[in-house]
């Protein structure tokens, strides 16, 4: 029946609009995707006309690029830390805040605010807190906890920790809402039944809560991974990738290769690598967690 | 928390209100001592929950009060309330010679509105069109659109910049809006609409079709009103994402042609600014529209997130 309506001409009104949308999508997503792949085999420089085919040279360079490797290492640290922290804290917060009174509704509303602010604003808020003569150091000095300012953003290791903290902060806000939604879909009868069977707090958590929220866990974890893999805004504002490129994410490195070094060709090969990484990680983790859902 | 079997079954609580694993206080009707104890526990839980929430949201609080404090007040005691209260930061932010805030807000409103005004009807029509196709074609189209949900924006950015340059739309608002409409946002909108349309009984559409309504009119008279909850989700989330977007305006618009509020803040607040009174004044003005929008529409907001999350 649907396919006949296509032929009778009654759907003529809708088809052109639909195809305009498809064409725009082709222009601004599919074509750029293919073009990115194509560019990754060239030495394209936006300041010069034309470009030469260089084969796999860019991909060979990827393998021996120390800056890419260190950006990848940093990205992986942030991805793992943020995914673990955000999902653990998010679930705990959701459990604590999962009550129906007005107080708890207000708290849940407040918790989500970091998600509403842009990464740039979040970055500036935290930068004014964490910078050398920033608000955290001045507060710590006032209560006598430190004698001289701590370089939260100026020391390589502390800067990595700072970025992880800030990104976790943003992501916790998201995870809390997803886990709250999941918790609210768990039938109360299951808790009563578990209680009758003599299950304690941990037992009920382990045997009722965790299996019942498994689909929510999958969504929260996978979205944490995907968003953190393209980490850019917060790093740009908070540390600018520094000190000494210690907080340079792969997405940030890609942009600086493209627009500071003007190497679109090489940047495209990094883009292809980032795309493959995102696809493999999100597909792999989704499969893993879906299997876990059925096993729990 | 011991001896769970002796606990009376809870009564009078709406289901789904307290699903927390065992932390919910169980009320025991007729037993005054347990009831008093559980009320006490409820109150300490409430206080604890508020402390955690306030600690979590402290950076937002600091940013908010700092917008109404003088520089030395901000630095000497960041967490103190804004007493004495000053509007200077806001006034100064609005009277900058470069017009950063007003121009940025106006540009952001323009880009966000234009994107939504084009994207909402386009994506809902496309979703309706897709839903009406044969299962095989529908599956193929959805698979193609699923790509847009996953591709990091950095991956397609360079070809988009090059493409816009070649069609004469480099560094233009039209270019930014078009790439918003055609990119990953479209995928998100299509999936929200298709998911919602799946819950609509076929009879609703078929009955109108029997009356001889063409597809375009069918969409306008029947489909679009029915999918209003999905439209709310799409408009709220895409509005927020487009408003907060940093990467695309930064490189598609470029620094010379104008700024959205997000890129404007980034460029003008510089790398080493410690003029907090100015910084927080500007940030307050930049954040007030999305935050108020969130507070006003939070019911739809959370609902949209949940329905999206449960797919």
XYZ file of C-alpha atoms in Angstrom:
607
model
C 0.000 0.000 0.000
C 2.707 2.504 0.842
C 4.536 1.903 -2.415
C 1.340 2.363 -4.437
C 0.720 5.790 -2.967
C 4.128 6.701 -4.327
C 3.043 5.832 -7.859
C -0.445 7.292 -7.847
C 1.042 10.748 -7.562
C -0.788 11.611 -4.387
C 2.531 11.733 -2.579
C 3.994 14.116 -5.129
C 3.697 16.936 -2.628
C 5.851 15.270 -0.053
C 8.488 13.562 -2.164
C 10.234 16.737 -3.401
C 10.602 18.064 0.148
C 11.872 14.725 1.379
C 14.410 14.600 -1.407
C 15.572 18.136 -0.721
C 16.375 16.934 2.790
C 18.164 13.878 1.424
C 20.177 16.044 -0.988
C 21.199 18.424 1.814
C 22.220 15.448 3.911
C 24.190 14.139 0.960
C 25.909 17.501 0.528
C 26.754 18.167 4.158
C 27.295 14.707 5.575
C 27.738 11.928 3.006
C 29.808 13.882 0.496
C 32.100 15.348 3.208
C 32.582 11.863 4.592
C 33.664 10.485 1.212
C 35.632 13.642 0.475
C 37.440 13.315 3.802
C 38.469 9.807 2.852
C 39.631 11.071 -0.544
C 41.552 14.007 0.971
C 43.357 11.639 3.303
C 45.230 10.294 0.262
C 46.351 13.772 -0.853
C 48.578 16.600 0.355
C 45.721 19.138 0.193
C 46.566 22.553 1.597
C 43.686 25.059 1.727
C 46.032 27.945 0.881
C 47.190 26.338 -2.365
C 45.189 25.481 -5.432
C 45.094 21.816 -6.326
C 46.644 18.913 -4.537
C 48.627 15.820 -5.340
C 47.786 12.196 -4.711
C 50.245 10.854 -2.182
C 48.943 7.333 -1.706
C 49.296 6.002 1.787
C 51.922 8.549 2.851
C 49.558 10.231 5.334
C 48.651 6.926 6.897
C 52.313 5.972 7.161
C 52.919 9.289 8.891
C 50.090 8.491 11.348
C 51.989 5.458 12.555
C 55.111 7.412 13.430
C 53.467 10.630 14.685
C 54.391 11.065 18.339
C 52.019 13.998 18.815
C 49.130 11.865 17.553
C 50.160 9.041 19.845
C 50.290 11.267 22.906
C 46.937 12.858 21.957
C 45.499 9.384 21.643
C 46.865 8.371 25.017
C 45.375 11.473 26.627
C 42.018 10.920 24.889
C 41.905 7.328 26.094
C 42.696 8.361 29.675
C 39.869 10.917 29.613
C 37.428 8.543 27.897
C 37.994 5.742 30.386
C 38.120 7.995 33.464
C 35.029 9.977 32.474
C 32.997 6.923 31.490
C 33.775 5.144 34.760
C 33.376 8.193 37.015
C 30.308 9.634 35.305
C 28.422 6.346 35.279
C 29.306 5.435 38.856
C 28.573 8.859 40.306
C 25.591 9.349 37.996
C 24.009 6.106 39.176
C 24.687 6.907 42.843
C 23.243 10.404 42.434
C 20.214 8.985 40.655
C 19.623 6.562 43.533
C 19.980 9.326 46.115
C 17.713 11.732 44.205
C 15.106 9.207 43.101
C 12.250 10.321 45.342
C 9.055 12.042 44.427
C 8.842 15.096 46.666
C 9.250 18.618 45.291
C 12.669 18.957 46.949
C 14.065 16.104 44.915
C 12.532 17.411 41.714
C 14.326 20.707 42.256
C 17.595 18.903 42.951
C 17.269 16.838 39.774
C 16.615 20.038 37.823
C 19.761 21.646 39.251
C 21.971 18.615 38.619
C 21.320 18.784 34.866
C 22.463 22.410 34.433
C 26.070 21.556 33.396
C 24.546 19.897 30.308
C 22.656 23.049 29.390
C 25.703 25.324 29.412
C 27.962 25.334 26.372
C 31.354 23.663 26.641
C 32.919 27.089 26.184
C 31.115 28.568 29.191
C 31.830 25.490 31.308
C 35.463 25.806 30.265
C 35.634 29.460 31.315
C 33.901 28.833 34.650
C 36.336 26.070 35.520
C 39.315 27.995 34.202
C 38.610 30.870 36.543
C 38.356 28.337 39.354
C 41.448 26.298 38.498
C 43.884 28.815 37.051
C 47.066 29.711 38.957
C 45.663 32.785 40.739
C 42.128 31.435 40.434
C 39.285 30.997 42.864
C 40.197 27.511 44.123
C 43.752 28.478 45.015
C 42.634 31.670 46.726
C 39.998 29.765 48.702
C 42.483 27.050 49.696
C 45.048 29.655 50.725
C 42.495 31.489 52.846
C 41.673 28.445 54.931
C 45.388 27.686 55.184
C 45.409 24.419 53.261
C 48.118 25.528 50.852
C 51.047 27.939 51.147
C 51.593 28.588 47.488
C 49.242 28.263 44.522
C 48.794 24.797 43.011
C 49.251 24.664 39.230
C 45.981 22.842 38.513
C 46.255 23.708 34.833
C 49.981 24.439 34.620
C 51.354 21.053 35.616
C 51.027 18.298 33.016
C 49.631 15.619 35.300
C 47.379 17.941 37.276
C 46.073 19.408 34.018
C 45.072 15.938 32.812
C 43.324 15.396 36.136
C 41.601 18.776 35.825
C 40.287 18.029 32.339
C 39.023 14.630 33.525
C 37.257 16.314 36.448
C 35.567 18.971 34.340
C 34.439 16.566 31.613
C 33.187 14.147 34.286
C 31.245 16.994 35.867
C 29.449 17.672 32.573
C 28.851 14.000 31.889
C 27.601 13.155 35.395
C 24.745 15.592 34.778
C 23.732 13.573 31.736
C 24.232 10.144 33.296
C 22.173 11.087 36.364
C 19.126 11.897 34.262
C 19.416 8.712 32.207
C 19.781 6.584 35.354
C 16.888 8.374 37.049
C 14.699 7.524 34.076
C 15.859 3.912 34.218
C 15.269 3.612 37.963
C 11.755 4.962 37.636
C 10.880 2.229 35.187
C 11.758 -0.533 37.675
C 8.527 -2.065 39.062
C 8.279 -1.622 42.834
C 6.931 -5.168 43.177
C 10.381 -6.537 42.363
C 11.856 -4.771 45.372
C 9.071 -6.049 47.587
C 9.588 -9.576 46.308
C 13.347 -9.364 46.865
C 12.702 -8.020 50.338
C 10.394 -10.946 51.078
C 13.154 -13.253 49.958
C 15.410 -11.662 52.533
C 17.616 -9.647 50.206
C 19.484 -6.799 51.898
C 20.286 -3.409 50.422
C 23.232 -4.677 48.402
C 21.366 -7.805 47.375
C 18.455 -5.768 46.045
C 20.871 -3.478 44.212
C 22.751 -6.401 42.713
C 19.771 -8.584 41.795
C 17.022 -6.072 41.067
C 18.407 -2.617 40.282
C 21.433 -3.516 38.158
C 19.679 -5.979 35.817
C 16.606 -3.779 35.459
C 18.561 -0.644 34.514
C 20.914 -2.485 32.151
C 19.429 -0.885 28.985
C 19.876 2.556 30.540
C 23.455 1.664 31.433
C 24.159 0.712 27.825
C 22.844 4.042 26.553
C 24.641 6.094 29.158
C 27.981 4.349 28.690
C 27.906 4.437 24.889
C 26.908 8.098 24.727
C 29.627 8.964 27.274
C 32.164 7.228 25.035
C 30.995 8.867 21.813
C 30.878 12.397 23.238
C 34.188 12.115 25.058
C 35.973 10.722 22.007
C 35.293 14.008 20.185
C 36.351 16.141 23.165
C 37.205 19.600 21.898
C 35.430 22.679 23.360
C 36.401 22.195 26.998
C 40.039 21.528 26.167
C 40.187 24.532 23.825
C 39.065 26.885 26.606
C 40.422 25.222 29.732
C 43.985 24.395 28.720
C 44.342 25.083 25.003
C 45.822 21.581 24.862
C 48.690 22.552 27.178
C 50.895 22.569 29.077
C 53.308 21.118 26.532
C 50.413 19.468 24.639
C 49.726 17.195 27.624
C 45.958 17.763 27.351
C 45.699 17.743 23.578
C 42.815 15.469 22.586
C 42.893 13.747 19.210
C 39.992 15.886 17.965
C 41.861 18.995 19.106
C 45.082 17.848 17.431
C 43.143 17.186 14.198
C 41.843 20.769 14.189
C 45.270 22.252 14.855
C 46.851 20.185 12.060
C 44.106 21.361 9.714
C 43.870 25.043 10.580
C 47.224 25.928 12.172
C 49.485 23.793 9.997
C 47.074 24.047 7.036
C 47.516 20.365 6.273
C 44.007 19.297 5.234
C 45.332 16.086 3.679
C 47.075 14.818 6.778
C 44.284 16.110 9.047
C 41.826 14.074 6.970
C 43.755 10.902 7.639
C 43.545 11.687 11.368
C 39.803 12.272 10.862
C 39.445 8.856 9.241
C 41.335 7.322 12.122
C 39.083 9.106 14.649
C 35.991 7.932 12.766
C 37.200 4.331 12.738
C 38.057 4.524 16.427
C 34.611 5.935 17.280
C 32.890 3.275 15.181
C 34.894 0.384 16.643
C 34.585 1.558 20.246
C 30.882 2.375 20.116
C 30.005 -0.763 18.155
C 32.171 -2.978 20.349
C 30.894 -1.584 23.621
C 27.272 -1.620 22.464
C 27.560 -5.299 21.507
C 29.262 -6.107 24.783
C 26.697 -4.298 26.910
C 23.718 -5.670 24.976
C 25.033 -9.158 25.679
C 25.395 -8.180 29.336
C 21.761 -6.993 29.354
C 20.534 -10.460 28.466
C 22.907 -12.224 30.849
C 22.048 -10.189 33.910
C 19.061 -2.095 57.654
C 18.860 -5.610 59.034
C 15.999 -8.084 59.238
C 14.165 -7.016 56.090
C 11.511 -9.691 56.561
C 10.091 -8.038 59.662
C 9.446 -4.831 57.802
C 5.836 -4.093 56.948
C 4.944 -3.718 53.302
C 4.923 -0.121 52.233
C 1.571 1.427 51.574
C 0.239 4.540 49.979
C 3.283 5.324 47.899
C 2.892 5.896 44.192
C 4.831 3.285 42.270
C 7.958 4.473 40.627
C 8.455 7.178 43.223
C 11.263 5.604 45.158
C 13.041 2.903 43.271
C 16.308 3.363 45.073
C 17.712 0.099 46.274
C 16.634 -0.100 49.848
C 17.408 3.491 50.699
C 13.737 4.381 50.605
C 12.360 4.646 54.105
C 9.567 2.211 54.737
C 6.703 3.632 56.657
C 5.104 1.396 59.202
C 1.516 2.380 59.872
C 0.556 1.824 63.466
C 4.138 1.572 64.725
C 5.004 5.004 66.023
C 8.645 4.293 66.865
C 9.637 2.983 63.410
C 7.684 5.802 61.819
C 9.560 8.413 63.811
C 12.814 6.709 62.972
C 12.029 6.560 59.285
C 10.956 10.197 59.290
C 14.260 11.086 60.868
C 16.037 9.033 58.267
C 14.016 10.705 55.541
C 15.065 14.106 56.845
C 18.749 13.243 57.091
C 18.550 11.765 53.604
C 17.031 15.034 52.396
C 19.771 17.100 54.025
C 22.466 14.816 52.644
C 20.938 14.961 49.157
C 20.847 18.760 49.262
C 24.478 18.955 50.403
C 25.583 16.696 47.548
C 23.506 18.628 45.013
C 24.807 22.002 46.194
C 28.411 20.789 46.189
C 27.951 19.484 42.655
C 26.409 22.689 41.402
C 28.866 24.952 43.294
C 30.770 26.072 40.157
C 27.486 27.236 38.579
C 26.555 29.033 41.784
C 29.964 30.758 41.921
C 29.617 31.853 38.297
C 26.102 33.133 38.935
C 26.858 35.203 42.046
C 30.120 36.461 40.585
C 28.156 38.173 37.824
C 26.855 40.528 40.515
C 30.036 41.061 42.556
C 33.034 43.361 42.148
C 36.426 41.916 41.194
C 37.896 42.027 44.724
C 34.728 40.463 46.202
C 34.950 37.620 43.690
C 38.581 36.847 44.411
C 38.497 37.319 48.178
C 35.455 35.142 48.778
C 34.159 33.297 45.704
C 31.317 31.482 47.462
C 29.909 34.500 49.315
C 26.530 35.833 48.175
C 26.573 39.069 46.144
C 26.402 41.585 48.999
C 26.736 44.446 48.212
C 24.986 43.751 44.966
C 26.243 45.364 41.754
C 24.904 45.516 38.210
C 28.176 47.005 36.955
C 29.395 43.758 35.368
C 26.201 43.407 33.348
C 26.165 47.087 32.361
C 29.840 46.969 31.393
C 29.306 43.810 29.359
C 26.499 45.528 27.473
C 28.424 48.747 26.864
C 31.563 47.255 25.351
C 32.636 49.213 22.272
C 32.815 46.002 20.212
C 29.156 45.217 20.992
C 30.190 41.626 21.664
C 27.218 40.518 23.715
C 24.403 42.144 21.762
C 25.835 41.173 18.369
C 26.663 37.662 19.563
C 23.228 37.078 21.053
C 21.518 38.453 17.959
C 23.611 36.237 15.672
C 23.003 33.179 17.838
C 19.265 33.831 17.897
C 19.296 34.259 14.128
C 21.299 31.099 13.397
C 19.372 28.977 15.891
C 15.949 30.213 14.755
C 16.726 29.836 11.058
C 18.114 26.331 11.589
C 15.024 25.244 13.531
C 12.518 26.903 11.211
C 13.998 24.977 8.273
C 14.903 21.771 10.066
C 11.652 21.058 11.937
C 9.283 20.908 8.939
C 11.937 19.386 6.697
C 12.792 16.569 9.083
C 9.203 15.817 10.082
C 8.152 15.617 6.412
C 11.157 13.461 5.647
C 10.359 11.206 8.594
C 6.724 10.900 7.482
C 7.884 10.123 3.963
C 10.296 7.475 5.258
C 7.634 5.911 7.486
C 5.328 5.510 4.479
C 7.877 3.652 2.380
C 8.239 -0.098 2.027
C 10.104 -1.775 4.910
C 13.174 -2.362 2.781
C 13.511 1.221 1.536
C 12.718 2.520 5.010
C 15.444 0.353 6.498
C 17.962 1.508 3.907
C 17.165 5.193 4.408
C 17.329 4.907 8.191
C 20.667 3.102 7.972
C 22.046 5.968 5.894
C 20.720 8.549 8.360
C 22.102 6.605 11.330
C 25.576 7.520 10.091
C 24.957 11.140 10.978
C 24.380 10.250 14.610
C 27.857 8.847 14.999
C 30.198 10.847 12.769
C 32.224 13.314 14.865
C 31.792 16.838 13.473
C 35.569 17.192 13.110
C 35.544 14.425 10.512
C 33.307 16.260 8.036
C 34.388 19.813 8.882
C 37.228 20.248 6.373
C 35.272 19.152 3.266
C 32.326 21.311 4.381
C 34.586 24.353 4.629
C 35.985 23.584 1.168
C 32.536 22.902 -0.276
C 31.081 26.157 1.044
C 34.046 28.050 -0.366
C 33.454 26.554 -3.793
C 29.747 27.467 -3.860
C 30.402 31.007 -2.656
C 29.049 30.570 0.854
C 32.372 30.612 2.708
C 32.203 32.390 6.089
C 28.509 33.135 5.700
C 25.519 32.623 7.965
C 23.725 30.892 5.096
C 26.591 28.406 4.903
C 26.490 27.745 8.644
C 22.707 27.315 8.645
C 22.766 25.003 5.615
C 25.445 22.795 7.139
C 23.426 22.680 10.370
C 20.341 21.611 8.435
C 22.069 18.963 6.330
C 24.372 17.466 8.956
C 24.045 15.219 11.960
C 21.232 17.314 13.448
C 18.974 16.140 10.620
C 19.699 12.539 11.568
C 18.752 13.188 15.170
C 15.488 14.885 14.174
C 14.582 12.141 11.691
C 15.096 9.443 14.303
C 13.013 11.251 16.915
C 10.160 11.734 14.412
C 10.302 8.245 12.944
C 10.304 6.781 16.441
C 7.290 8.856 17.367
C 5.404 8.147 14.134
C 5.763 4.440 14.858
C 3.481 4.916 17.876
C 0.728 6.556 15.805
C -2.027 4.149 14.684
C -2.053 3.681 10.905
C -5.810 4.330 10.854
C -5.323 8.001 11.685
C -3.361 8.600 8.503
C -5.301 6.134 6.344
C -8.667 7.659 7.253
C -7.517 11.088 6.145
C -6.038 9.592 2.990
C -9.401 7.988 2.165
C -10.875 11.460 2.244
C -8.546 12.254 -0.625
C -6.082 14.460 1.174
C -2.734 14.794 -0.615
C 0.386 13.896 1.284
C 1.482 17.479 1.839
C -1.904 18.454 3.237
C -2.027 15.227 5.207
C 1.262 16.160 6.796
C 0.125 19.662 7.653
C -3.382 18.829 8.857
C -2.850 15.455 10.563
C 0.772 14.450 11.036
C 2.373 17.678 12.174
C -0.196 18.348 14.934
C -0.033 14.737 16.120
C 3.767 14.652 16.402
C 3.890 17.813 18.536
C 5.629 16.094 21.478
C 8.369 14.959 19.103
C 8.608 18.488 17.714
C 9.120 19.757 21.266
C 11.977 17.287 21.777
C 13.580 18.156 18.447
C 13.235 21.917 18.902
C 14.516 21.897 22.482
C 17.554 19.703 21.912
C 18.571 21.037 18.519
C 17.983 24.578 19.746
C 20.342 23.980 22.631
C 22.969 22.198 20.527
C 22.975 24.792 17.763
C 23.072 27.604 20.325
C 25.986 26.019 22.206
C 27.842 24.843 19.109
C 31.424 26.014 19.025
C 33.346 24.096 16.367
C 31.126 24.849 13.354
C 30.707 28.595 13.934
C 34.409 28.833 14.726
C 35.511 27.464 11.370
C 32.517 27.740 9.035
C 31.680 31.299 10.026
C 35.255 32.269 10.816
C 36.311 35.107 13.087
C 36.005 37.895 10.528
C 32.386 37.756 9.470
C 30.797 37.823 12.891
C 30.419 35.796 16.002
C 27.805 33.716 17.643
C 27.727 34.282 21.379
C 29.760 31.108 21.946
C 32.623 31.922 19.586
C 32.440 35.585 20.611
C 33.130 34.712 24.232
C 35.980 32.446 23.221
C 37.690 35.040 21.070
C 37.240 38.089 23.266
C 37.841 36.588 26.680
C 41.262 35.638 25.405
C 43.634 33.076 26.730
C 44.747 34.677 29.974
C 41.951 36.940 31.143
C 41.631 37.180 34.905
C 39.273 40.134 34.860
C 36.613 38.040 36.549
C 34.012 40.779 36.892
C 34.014 41.235 33.119
C 34.228 37.513 32.402
C 31.317 36.526 34.634
C 29.181 39.466 33.517
C 29.495 38.393 29.889
C 29.020 34.715 30.706
C 25.849 35.445 32.653
C 24.347 37.171 29.622
C 25.508 34.361 27.347
C 24.067 31.600 29.536
C 20.832 33.200 30.635
C 18.823 32.324 27.513
C 19.585 28.576 27.422
C 19.300 28.198 31.194
C 15.963 30.023 31.413
C 14.791 28.066 28.377
C 15.748 24.864 30.156
C 14.006 25.824 33.393
C 10.834 26.792 31.527
C 10.716 23.686 29.352
C 12.358 21.215 31.708
C 9.382 18.875 31.783
C 9.592 18.383 28.008
C 13.363 18.453 28.244
C 13.682 15.568 30.662
C 10.823 13.737 28.977
C 12.582 14.050 25.618
C 15.840 12.827 27.081
C 14.100 9.853 28.658
C 12.170 8.833 25.567
C 15.333 9.282 23.540
C 17.302 7.283 26.066
C 14.848 4.418 26.167
C 15.043 3.791 22.431
